[in-house]
PDB file of C-alpha atoms and ligand atoms in Angstrom:
ATOM      1  CA  MET A   1     -70.651 -10.313 -74.988  1.00  0.00           C
ATOM      2  CA  THR A   2     -68.851  -7.120 -76.106  1.00  0.00           C
ATOM      3  CA  ARG A   3     -71.365  -4.605 -77.383  1.00  0.00           C
ATOM      4  CA  ILE A   4     -70.453  -3.052 -80.753  1.00  0.00           C
ATOM      5  CA  LEU A   5     -71.172   0.434 -82.040  1.00  0.00           C
ATOM      6  CA  LEU A   6     -70.769   0.360 -85.830  1.00  0.00           C
ATOM      7  CA  LEU A   7     -70.462   3.703 -87.640  1.00  0.00           C
ATOM      8  CA  GLY A   8     -71.803   3.235 -91.133  1.00  0.00           C
ATOM      9  CA  GLY A   9     -73.069   4.897 -94.240  1.00  0.00           C
ATOM     10  CA  THR A  10     -71.351   2.621 -96.777  1.00  0.00           C
ATOM     11  CA  GLY A  11     -72.251  -0.629 -98.512  1.00  0.00           C
ATOM     12  CA  ASP A  12     -69.588  -2.498 -96.531  1.00  0.00           C
ATOM     13  CA  ALA A  13     -70.960  -1.120 -93.258  1.00  0.00           C
ATOM     14  CA  LEU A  14     -74.429  -2.312 -94.177  1.00  0.00           C
ATOM     15  CA  ARG A  15     -73.076  -5.773 -94.988  1.00  0.00           C
ATOM     16  CA  LEU A  16     -71.290  -5.797 -91.632  1.00  0.00           C
ATOM     17  CA  ALA A  17     -74.445  -4.655 -89.841  1.00  0.00           C
ATOM     18  CA  ARG A  18     -76.202  -7.738 -91.233  1.00  0.00           C
ATOM     19  CA  THR A  19     -73.739  -9.931 -89.296  1.00  0.00           C
ATOM     20  CA  LEU A  20     -74.212  -8.181 -85.918  1.00  0.00           C
ATOM     21  CA  SER A  21     -76.242  -9.292 -82.908  1.00  0.00           C
ATOM     22  CA  ALA A  22     -79.450  -7.897 -81.436  1.00  0.00           C
ATOM     23  CA  ASP A  23     -77.531  -6.025 -78.726  1.00  0.00           C
ATOM     24  CA  ASP A  24     -75.201  -4.203 -81.152  1.00  0.00           C
ATOM     25  CA  ILE A  25     -75.899  -0.748 -82.571  1.00  0.00           C
ATOM     26  CA  TYR A  26     -75.556   0.418 -86.170  1.00  0.00           C
ATOM     27  CA  SER A  27     -75.261   4.207 -86.509  1.00  0.00           C
ATOM     28  CA  LEU A  28     -76.082   6.312 -89.565  1.00  0.00           C
ATOM     29  CA  ALA A  29     -75.706  10.048 -90.186  1.00  0.00           C
ATOM     30  CA  GLY A  30     -79.210  10.131 -91.646  1.00  0.00           C
ATOM     31  CA  LEU A  31     -78.503  11.240 -95.217  1.00  0.00           C
ATOM     32  CA  GLY A  32     -79.657   8.064 -96.950  1.00  0.00           C
ATOM     33  CA  THR A  33     -82.209   5.344 -96.456  1.00  0.00           C
ATOM     34  CA  VAL A  34     -82.420   3.615 -93.082  1.00  0.00           C
ATOM     35  CA  PRO A  35     -82.674  -0.173 -93.400  1.00  0.00           C
ATOM     36  CA  ALA A  36     -85.542  -1.746 -91.492  1.00  0.00           C
ATOM     37  CA  ASP A  37     -84.486  -5.390 -91.737  1.00  0.00           C
ATOM     38  CA  LEU A  38     -81.290  -5.567 -89.661  1.00  0.00           C
ATOM     39  CA  PRO A  39     -80.601  -8.043 -86.853  1.00  0.00           C
ATOM     40  CA  CYS A  40     -79.069  -5.242 -84.721  1.00  0.00           C
ATOM     41  CA  GLN A  41     -80.362  -1.929 -83.383  1.00  0.00           C
ATOM     42  CA  VAL A  42     -80.196   1.153 -85.618  1.00  0.00           C
ATOM     43  CA  ARG A  43     -79.779   4.765 -84.564  1.00  0.00           C
ATOM     44  CA  VAL A  44     -79.734   7.818 -86.814  1.00  0.00           C
ATOM     45  CA  GLY A  45     -78.097  11.281 -86.546  1.00  0.00           C
ATOM     46  CA  GLY A  46     -74.954  12.898 -85.172  1.00  0.00           C
ATOM     47  CA  PHE A  47     -73.661  12.393 -81.642  1.00  0.00           C
ATOM     48  CA  GLY A  48     -72.514  15.978 -81.110  1.00  0.00           C
ATOM     49  CA  GLY A  49     -68.804  15.657 -81.890  1.00  0.00           C
ATOM     50  CA  ALA A  50     -66.192  13.431 -80.252  1.00  0.00           C
ATOM     51  CA  ASP A  51     -67.370  14.329 -76.751  1.00  0.00           C
ATOM     52  CA  GLY A  52     -70.969  13.413 -77.593  1.00  0.00           C
ATOM     53  CA  LEU A  53     -69.811  10.148 -79.093  1.00  0.00           C
ATOM     54  CA  ALA A  54     -67.737   9.401 -75.982  1.00  0.00           C
ATOM     55  CA  ARG A  55     -70.809  10.045 -73.788  1.00  0.00           C
ATOM     56  CA  PHE A  56     -72.864   7.705 -75.984  1.00  0.00           C
ATOM     57  CA  ILE A  57     -70.191   4.988 -75.712  1.00  0.00           C
ATOM     58  CA  GLU A  58     -70.220   5.243 -71.911  1.00  0.00           C
ATOM     59  CA  ALA A  59     -74.003   5.441 -71.574  1.00  0.00           C
ATOM     60  CA  GLU A  60     -74.615   2.479 -73.890  1.00  0.00           C
ATOM     61  CA  ARG A  61     -71.724   0.425 -72.448  1.00  0.00           C
ATOM     62  CA  ILE A  62     -70.134  -0.008 -75.865  1.00  0.00           C
ATOM     63  CA  GLY A  63     -67.120  -2.342 -75.774  1.00  0.00           C
ATOM     64  CA  LEU A  64     -65.859  -1.960 -79.334  1.00  0.00           C
ATOM     65  CA  LEU A  65     -66.217   0.906 -81.808  1.00  0.00           C
ATOM     66  CA  ILE A  66     -66.053   0.040 -85.509  1.00  0.00           C
ATOM     67  CA  ASP A  67     -65.552   2.840 -88.019  1.00  0.00           C
ATOM     68  CA  ALA A  68     -66.816   1.634 -91.390  1.00  0.00           C
ATOM     69  CA  THR A  69     -67.591   5.094 -92.752  1.00  0.00           C
ATOM     70  CA  HIS A  70     -66.579   6.363 -96.182  1.00  0.00           C
ATOM     71  CA  PRO A  71     -62.848   7.239 -96.617  1.00  0.00           C
ATOM     72  CA  TYR A  72     -63.840  10.890 -97.261  1.00  0.00           C
ATOM     73  CA  ALA A  73     -65.973  11.128 -94.098  1.00  0.00           C
ATOM     74  CA  ALA A  74     -62.950  12.465 -92.203  1.00  0.00           C
ATOM     75  CA  GLN A  75     -64.820  14.234 -89.410  1.00  0.00           C
ATOM     76  CA  ILE A  76     -66.650  11.208 -88.048  1.00  0.00           C
ATOM     77  CA  SER A  77     -63.484   9.088 -88.338  1.00  0.00           C
ATOM     78  CA  ALA A  78     -61.542  11.684 -86.340  1.00  0.00           C
ATOM     79  CA  ASN A  79     -64.368  11.773 -83.781  1.00  0.00           C
ATOM     80  CA  ALA A  80     -64.362   7.983 -83.537  1.00  0.00           C
ATOM     81  CA  ALA A  81     -60.623   7.805 -82.838  1.00  0.00           C
ATOM     82  CA  ARG A  82     -60.861  10.615 -80.279  1.00  0.00           C
ATOM     83  CA  ALA A  83     -63.921   9.158 -78.521  1.00  0.00           C
ATOM     84  CA  ALA A  84     -62.272   5.741 -78.350  1.00  0.00           C
ATOM     85  CA  ALA A  85     -59.219   7.337 -76.734  1.00  0.00           C
ATOM     86  CA  LEU A  86     -61.385   9.310 -74.287  1.00  0.00           C
ATOM     87  CA  THR A  87     -63.272   6.190 -73.206  1.00  0.00           C
ATOM     88  CA  ALA A  88     -60.312   3.773 -73.405  1.00  0.00           C
ATOM     89  CA  ARG A  89     -62.216   1.515 -75.805  1.00  0.00           C
ATOM     90  CA  PRO A  90     -60.691  -0.169 -78.866  1.00  0.00           C
ATOM     91  CA  CYS A  91     -61.540   1.309 -82.259  1.00  0.00           C
ATOM     92  CA  TRP A  92     -61.362  -0.820 -85.397  1.00  0.00           C
ATOM     93  CA  ALA A  93     -61.575   0.791 -88.804  1.00  0.00           C
ATOM     94  CA  LEU A  94     -62.347  -0.550 -92.237  1.00  0.00           C
ATOM     95  CA  ARG A  95     -60.029   1.402 -94.537  1.00  0.00           C
ATOM     96  CA  ARG A  96     -60.506   0.483 -98.174  1.00  0.00           C
ATOM     97  CA  PRO A  97     -57.257   0.759-100.137  1.00  0.00           C
ATOM     98  CA  ALA A  98     -57.242   3.625-102.632  1.00  0.00           C
ATOM     99  CA  TRP A  99     -57.443   2.947-106.364  1.00  0.00           C
ATOM    100  CA  GLU A 100     -54.126   3.272-108.140  1.00  0.00           C
ATOM    101  CA  ALA A 101     -53.497   4.621-111.621  1.00  0.00           C
ATOM    102  CA  GLY A 102     -52.187   2.080-114.119  1.00  0.00           C
ATOM    103  CA  GLU A 103     -51.030   1.869-117.703  1.00  0.00           C
ATOM    104  CA  GLY A 104     -53.067   4.205-119.916  1.00  0.00           C
ATOM    105  CA  ASP A 105     -54.530   6.256-117.057  1.00  0.00           C
ATOM    106  CA  ASP A 106     -54.295  10.046-117.001  1.00  0.00           C
ATOM    107  CA  TRP A 107     -55.120  10.925-113.389  1.00  0.00           C
ATOM    108  CA  ARG A 108     -54.580  14.392-111.954  1.00  0.00           C
ATOM    109  CA  GLU A 109     -54.926  14.789-108.195  1.00  0.00           C
ATOM    110  CA  VAL A 110     -56.550  17.903-106.740  1.00  0.00           C
ATOM    111  CA  ASP A 111     -56.756  18.962-103.093  1.00  0.00           C
ATOM    112  CA  ASP A 112     -60.045  20.801-102.930  1.00  0.00           C
ATOM    113  CA  TRP A 113     -62.911  22.373-104.843  1.00  0.00           C
ATOM    114  CA  ALA A 114     -60.926  25.504-105.844  1.00  0.00           C
ATOM    115  CA  ALA A 115     -58.117  23.395-107.324  1.00  0.00           C
ATOM    116  CA  LEU A 116     -60.686  21.233-109.058  1.00  0.00           C
ATOM    117  CA  VAL A 117     -62.384  24.203-110.738  1.00  0.00           C
ATOM    118  CA  ALA A 118     -59.012  25.447-111.976  1.00  0.00           C
ATOM    119  CA  ALA A 119     -58.059  22.016-113.333  1.00  0.00           C
ATOM    120  CA  LEU A 120     -61.445  21.746-115.078  1.00  0.00           C
ATOM    121  CA  GLN A 121     -60.905  24.927-117.080  1.00  0.00           C
ATOM    122  CA  PRO A 122     -59.741  23.273-120.362  1.00  0.00           C
ATOM    123  CA  PHE A 123     -62.696  20.850-120.442  1.00  0.00           C
ATOM    124  CA  ARG A 124     -66.245  21.222-121.742  1.00  0.00           C
ATOM    125  CA  ARG A 125     -68.212  18.175-120.590  1.00  0.00           C
ATOM    126  CA  PRO A 126     -67.172  17.009-117.102  1.00  0.00           C
ATOM    127  CA  PHE A 127     -68.798  14.046-115.389  1.00  0.00           C
ATOM    128  CA  PHE A 128     -68.934  14.603-111.621  1.00  0.00           C
ATOM    129  CA  THR A 129     -69.090  11.466-109.486  1.00  0.00           C
ATOM    130  CA  LEU A 130     -68.141  12.786-106.063  1.00  0.00           C
ATOM    131  CA  GLY A 131     -71.493  13.344-104.412  1.00  0.00           C
ATOM    132  CA  ARG A 132     -73.523  16.471-103.796  1.00  0.00           C
ATOM    133  CA  GLU A 133     -70.827  19.145-103.675  1.00  0.00           C
ATOM    134  CA  PRO A 134     -71.188  20.314-107.320  1.00  0.00           C
ATOM    135  CA  LEU A 135     -74.875  21.075-106.679  1.00  0.00           C
ATOM    136  CA  ALA A 136     -73.802  24.066-104.595  1.00  0.00           C
ATOM    137  CA  HIS A 137     -71.947  25.533-107.590  1.00  0.00           C
ATOM    138  CA  LEU A 138     -74.576  25.249-110.344  1.00  0.00           C
ATOM    139  CA  ALA A 139     -74.868  29.040-110.630  1.00  0.00           C
ATOM    140  CA  ARG A 140     -71.157  29.398-111.380  1.00  0.00           C
ATOM    141  CA  ILE A 141     -70.645  26.922-114.222  1.00  0.00           C
ATOM    142  CA  PRO A 142     -68.295  28.488-116.787  1.00  0.00           C
ATOM    143  CA  ALA A 143     -70.074  29.424-120.040  1.00  0.00           C
ATOM    144  CA  HIS A 144     -68.125  26.881-122.111  1.00  0.00           C
ATOM    145  CA  GLN A 145     -69.030  23.909-119.833  1.00  0.00           C
ATOM    146  CA  HIS A 146     -71.979  21.565-119.463  1.00  0.00           C
ATOM    147  CA  TRP A 147     -71.868  19.448-116.304  1.00  0.00           C
ATOM    148  CA  THR A 148     -73.280  16.009-115.621  1.00  0.00           C
ATOM    149  CA  ILE A 149     -73.548  15.325-111.898  1.00  0.00           C
ATOM    150  CA  ARG A 150     -74.299  11.856-110.575  1.00  0.00           C
ATOM    151  CA  CYS A 151     -75.293  11.760-106.911  1.00  0.00           C
ATOM    152  CA  LEU A 152     -77.928  10.137-104.731  1.00  0.00           C
ATOM    153  CA  GLN A 153     -80.430  12.927-105.306  1.00  0.00           C
ATOM    154  CA  ALA A 154     -82.190  13.316-108.696  1.00  0.00           C
ATOM    155  CA  LEU A 155     -82.961  16.953-109.558  1.00  0.00           C
ATOM    156  CA  PRO A 156     -84.347  18.709-112.646  1.00  0.00           C
ATOM    157  CA  ALA A 157     -81.776  19.660-115.295  1.00  0.00           C
ATOM    158  CA  THR A 158     -80.683  23.264-115.703  1.00  0.00           C
ATOM    159  CA  GLU A 159     -79.480  24.869-118.931  1.00  0.00           C
ATOM    160  CA  GLN A 160     -75.889  23.901-118.126  1.00  0.00           C
ATOM    161  CA  ALA A 161     -76.278  20.814-115.950  1.00  0.00           C
ATOM    162  CA  ARG A 162     -77.837  17.391-115.936  1.00  0.00           C
ATOM    163  CA  ILE A 163     -78.289  15.742-112.533  1.00  0.00           C
ATOM    164  CA  ILE A 164     -78.530  11.973-112.465  1.00  0.00           C
ATOM    165  CA  GLY A 165     -79.855  10.470-109.237  1.00  0.00           C
ATOM    166  CA  ALA A 166     -78.344   6.999-108.859  1.00  0.00           C
ATOM    167  CA  ARG A 167     -76.812   4.709-106.284  1.00  0.00           C
ATOM    168  CA  GLY A 168     -73.980   2.274-107.120  1.00  0.00           C
ATOM    169  CA  PRO A 169     -72.863  -0.319-107.956  1.00  0.00           C
ATOM    170  CA  PHE A 170     -72.484   0.710-111.593  1.00  0.00           C
ATOM    171  CA  ALA A 171     -71.801  -1.957-114.207  1.00  0.00           C
ATOM    172  CA  LEU A 172     -69.126  -1.577-116.872  1.00  0.00           C
ATOM    173  CA  ASP A 173     -71.587  -1.731-119.800  1.00  0.00           C
ATOM    174  CA  GLN A 174     -73.786   0.857-118.164  1.00  0.00           C
ATOM    175  CA  GLU A 175     -70.823   3.210-117.702  1.00  0.00           C
ATOM    176  CA  ARG A 176     -69.606   2.680-121.271  1.00  0.00           C
ATOM    177  CA  LEU A 177     -73.036   3.629-122.576  1.00  0.00           C
ATOM    178  CA  LEU A 178     -73.207   6.757-120.427  1.00  0.00           C
ATOM    179  CA  PHE A 179     -69.778   8.013-121.543  1.00  0.00           C
ATOM    180  CA  GLU A 180     -70.702   7.254-125.166  1.00  0.00           C
ATOM    181  CA  GLN A 181     -74.090   8.982-125.015  1.00  0.00           C
ATOM    182  CA  LEU A 182     -73.042  12.094-123.096  1.00  0.00           C
ATOM    183  CA  GLY A 183     -69.542  12.550-124.557  1.00  0.00           C
ATOM    184  CA  PHE A 184     -67.696  13.336-121.323  1.00  0.00           C
ATOM    185  CA  ASP A 185     -64.206  14.771-121.824  1.00  0.00           C
ATOM    186  CA  VAL A 186     -63.156  14.539-118.161  1.00  0.00           C
ATOM    187  CA  LEU A 187     -64.198  12.439-115.162  1.00  0.00           C
ATOM    188  CA  VAL A 188     -64.243  13.922-111.651  1.00  0.00           C
ATOM    189  CA  SER A 189     -64.013  11.418-108.819  1.00  0.00           C
ATOM    190  CA  LYS A 190     -63.094  10.747-105.234  1.00  0.00           C
ATOM    191  CA  ASN A 191     -60.589   7.958-104.714  1.00  0.00           C
ATOM    192  CA  SER A 192     -63.144   5.810-102.925  1.00  0.00           C
ATOM    193  CA  GLY A 193     -61.538   2.428-103.625  1.00  0.00           C
ATOM    194  CA  GLY A 194     -63.575  -0.766-103.803  1.00  0.00           C
ATOM    195  CA  ARG A 195     -65.225  -2.433-106.762  1.00  0.00           C
ATOM    196  CA  SER A 196     -68.721  -1.018-106.904  1.00  0.00           C
ATOM    197  CA  THR A 197     -67.877   2.313-108.550  1.00  0.00           C
ATOM    198  CA  GLU A 198     -64.595   1.337-110.212  1.00  0.00           C
ATOM    199  CA  PRO A 199     -65.871   0.641-113.779  1.00  0.00           C
ATOM    200  CA  LYS A 200     -66.043   4.381-114.600  1.00  0.00           C
ATOM    201  CA  LEU A 201     -62.232   4.458-114.278  1.00  0.00           C
ATOM    202  CA  GLN A 202     -61.869   1.653-116.786  1.00  0.00           C
ATOM    203  CA  VAL A 203     -64.126   3.464-119.236  1.00  0.00           C
ATOM    204  CA  ALA A 204     -62.123   6.684-118.800  1.00  0.00           C
ATOM    205  CA  ARG A 205     -58.966   4.671-119.583  1.00  0.00           C
ATOM    206  CA  GLU A 206     -60.535   3.035-122.635  1.00  0.00           C
ATOM    207  CA  ARG A 207     -61.632   6.392-124.018  1.00  0.00           C
ATOM    208  CA  GLY A 208     -58.473   8.348-123.104  1.00  0.00           C
ATOM    209  CA  VAL A 209     -60.506  10.604-120.812  1.00  0.00           C
ATOM    210  CA  PRO A 210     -58.503  12.294-118.004  1.00  0.00           C
ATOM    211  CA  VAL A 211     -59.602  11.832-114.384  1.00  0.00           C
ATOM    212  CA  LEU A 212     -59.507  14.649-111.830  1.00  0.00           C
ATOM    213  CA  MET A 213     -59.168  12.824-108.535  1.00  0.00           C
ATOM    214  CA  LEU A 214     -59.921  14.535-105.253  1.00  0.00           C
ATOM    215  CA  ARG A 215     -57.130  13.587-102.859  1.00  0.00           C
ATOM    216  CA  ARG A 216     -58.056  11.416 -99.863  1.00  0.00           C
ATOM    217  CA  PRO A 217     -58.179  13.105 -96.458  1.00  0.00           C
ATOM    218  CA  ALA A 218     -55.758  11.946 -93.752  1.00  0.00           C
ATOM    219  CA  LEU A 219     -57.396   9.600 -91.250  1.00  0.00           C
ATOM    220  CA  PRO A 220     -56.324   9.081 -87.639  1.00  0.00           C
ATOM    221  CA  PRO A 221     -54.554   5.973 -86.331  1.00  0.00           C
ATOM    222  CA  VAL A 222     -56.855   3.498 -84.553  1.00  0.00           C
ATOM    223  CA  THR A 223     -56.441   0.227 -82.670  1.00  0.00           C
ATOM    224  CA  ARG A 224     -56.745  -2.011 -85.749  1.00  0.00           C
ATOM    225  CA  THR A 225     -57.364  -1.340 -89.421  1.00  0.00           C
ATOM    226  CA  PHE A 226     -58.722  -3.773 -91.979  1.00  0.00           C
ATOM    227  CA  ALA A 227     -58.382  -3.466 -95.754  1.00  0.00           C
ATOM    228  CA  ASP A 228     -61.456  -5.551 -96.499  1.00  0.00           C
ATOM    229  CA  LEU A 229     -64.700  -6.549 -94.905  1.00  0.00           C
ATOM    230  CA  GLU A 230     -64.026 -10.297 -94.879  1.00  0.00           C
ATOM    231  CA  THR A 231     -60.922  -9.928 -92.694  1.00  0.00           C
ATOM    232  CA  LEU A 232     -62.794  -7.736 -90.247  1.00  0.00           C
ATOM    233  CA  VAL A 233     -65.723 -10.167 -90.034  1.00  0.00           C
ATOM    234  CA  GLN A 234     -63.290 -13.034 -89.386  1.00  0.00           C
ATOM    235  CA  ALA A 235     -61.485 -11.077 -86.657  1.00  0.00           C
ATOM    236  CA  LEU A 236     -64.819 -10.334 -85.025  1.00  0.00           C
ATOM    237  CA  ALA A 237     -65.961 -13.940 -85.200  1.00  0.00           C
ATOM    238  CA  SER A 238     -62.764 -15.188 -83.594  1.00  0.00           C
ATOM    239  CA  ALA A 239     -62.696 -12.581 -80.801  1.00  0.00           C
ATOM    240  CA  PRO A 240     -63.228 -14.514 -77.543  1.00  0.00           C
ATOM    241  CA  ASP A 241     -65.474 -11.819 -76.083  1.00  0.00           C
ATOM    242  CA  ARG A 242     -67.841 -12.070 -79.039  1.00  0.00           C
ATOM    243  CA  GLN A 243     -68.850 -15.628 -78.252  1.00  0.00           C
ATOM    244  CA  PRO A 244     -72.436 -15.669 -76.915  1.00  0.00           C
TER     245      PRO A 244
HETATM  246  P1  LIG B 301     -68.343  13.667 -91.974  1.00  0.00           P
HETATM  247  O1  LIG B 301     -68.124  15.012 -92.590  1.00  0.00           O
HETATM  248  O2  LIG B 301     -67.161  12.886 -91.570  1.00  0.00           O
HETATM  249  O3  LIG B 301     -69.288  13.791 -90.678  1.00  0.00           O
HETATM  250  C1  LIG B 301     -70.086  14.938 -90.424  1.00  0.00           C
HETATM  251  C2  LIG B 301     -70.908  14.664 -89.196  1.00  0.00           C
HETATM  252  O4  LIG B 301     -71.978  13.763 -89.493  1.00  0.00           O
HETATM  253  C3  LIG B 301     -70.144  13.978 -88.063  1.00  0.00           C
HETATM  254  O5  LIG B 301     -69.382  14.899 -87.321  1.00  0.00           O
HETATM  255  C4  LIG B 301     -71.271  13.346 -87.288  1.00  0.00           C
HETATM  256  O6  LIG B 301     -71.974  14.315 -86.531  1.00  0.00           O
HETATM  257  C5  LIG B 301     -72.215  12.905 -88.384  1.00  0.00           C
HETATM  258  N1  LIG B 301     -71.993  11.524 -88.820  1.00  0.00           N
HETATM  259  C6  LIG B 301     -71.283  11.073 -89.888  1.00  0.00           C
HETATM  260  N2  LIG B 301     -71.359   9.750 -89.982  1.00  0.00           N
HETATM  261  C7  LIG B 301     -72.143   9.331 -88.953  1.00  0.00           C
HETATM  262  C8  LIG B 301     -72.608   8.068 -88.529  1.00  0.00           C
HETATM  263  N3  LIG B 301     -72.284   6.936 -89.199  1.00  0.00           N
HETATM  264  N4  LIG B 301     -73.402   8.015 -87.429  1.00  0.00           N
HETATM  265  C9  LIG B 301     -73.731   9.160 -86.762  1.00  0.00           C
HETATM  266  N5  LIG B 301     -73.324  10.377 -87.133  1.00  0.00           N
HETATM  267  C10 LIG B 301     -72.548  10.470 -88.220  1.00  0.00           C
HETATM  268  O7  LIG B 301     -69.239  12.778 -92.926  1.00  0.00           O
HETATM  269  P2  LIG B 301     -69.816  13.059 -94.404  1.00  0.00           P
HETATM  270  O8  LIG B 301     -68.690  13.080 -95.363  1.00  0.00           O
HETATM  271  O9  LIG B 301     -70.780  14.209 -94.316  1.00  0.00           O
HETATM  272  O10 LIG B 301     -70.614  11.691 -94.617  1.00  0.00           O
HETATM  273  C11 LIG B 301     -71.800  11.453 -93.875  1.00  0.00           C
HETATM  274  C12 LIG B 301     -72.112   9.979 -93.932  1.00  0.00           C
HETATM  275  O11 LIG B 301     -72.241   9.563 -95.298  1.00  0.00           O
HETATM  276  C13 LIG B 301     -71.020   9.120 -93.309  1.00  0.00           C
HETATM  277  O12 LIG B 301     -71.631   8.228 -92.422  1.00  0.00           O
HETATM  278  C14 LIG B 301     -70.365   8.417 -94.474  1.00  0.00           C
HETATM  279  O13 LIG B 301     -69.978   7.094 -94.154  1.00  0.00           O
HETATM  280  C15 LIG B 301     -71.428   8.452 -95.550  1.00  0.00           C
HETATM  281  N6  LIG B 301     -70.841   8.609 -96.899  1.00  0.00           N
HETATM  282  C16 LIG B 301     -70.016   9.662 -97.153  1.00  0.00           C
HETATM  283  C17 LIG B 301     -69.454   9.781 -98.412  1.00  0.00           C
HETATM  284  C18 LIG B 301     -68.485  10.915 -98.718  1.00  0.00           C
HETATM  285  O14 LIG B 301     -68.018  10.974 -99.861  1.00  0.00           O
HETATM  286  N7  LIG B 301     -68.156  11.774 -97.767  1.00  0.00           N
HETATM  287  C19 LIG B 301     -69.746   8.857 -99.418  1.00  0.00           C
HETATM  288  C20 LIG B 301     -70.614   7.796 -99.127  1.00  0.00           C
HETATM  289  C21 LIG B 301     -71.156   7.684 -97.860  1.00  0.00           C
HETATM  290  P3  LIG B 301     -71.642  14.593 -84.992  1.00  0.00           P
HETATM  291  O15 LIG B 301     -70.336  15.311 -84.951  1.00  0.00           O
HETATM  292  O16 LIG B 301     -72.786  15.414 -84.514  1.00  0.00           O
HETATM  293  O17 LIG B 301     -71.564  13.258 -84.314  1.00  0.00           O
END
């Protein structure tokens, strides 16, 4: 049976890992928790770039590489495509469609942190929901701003920042309450797509709060892409070389 190497670090990847076989390998970067109850093998940590990944694929006789990493994890996705090409193995990727602005949305796309800081200038109470990056800039918060940062890591508040440690999914009522209590005047987000963190966008719309959206990175072409987990699982189940 074709041996799978699944690159993970997302909820969808974890769900996919739960459908794999004992011979398959689920790979994590090592930033979050490592599940101990999977039917497949689990490995943690980088491979050492595309070349390291290619060596791993050869050494472990991997037959199919599946990239189910986050849409903003551009480096590992590039490495996956390159390693698959180097080893002449197929690479499948789960690529969640981006969210799209609708009626009543005020979304402003920014390319990077510098553009984001400039676009934030008119606001006083931003709500950051794009991971750890703002933590590196706590010493340079403009005097007129108070930041709320939601990321996986809970940290003590500073005079100008509150850091909420939380992991999605986030329910609509929960998000409404947070916006109400903390009075955000702008939301800062990646365009992650998917349902689990989408309610914040609805609340921003309801409250007329603008959204500063970090633009998605370009991802490399691969053998097959899937827009949702179910389609990928079906394709895997019907692949002749996956029958035991
Ligand atoms: P990245 O910049 O694309 O990758 C940085 C390096 O981390 C890679 O070059 C690779 O090291 C290692 N790496 C990443 N994913 C790996 C995996 N699944 N297995 C083994 N090594 C991995 O990634 P990132 O943005 O720092 O994200 C790190 C992880 O967090 C990813 O797995 C991603 O799915 C998850 N995640 C990211 C975000 C986000 O917003 N970026 C959000 C949620 C979850 P080597 O070059 O040494 O192989």
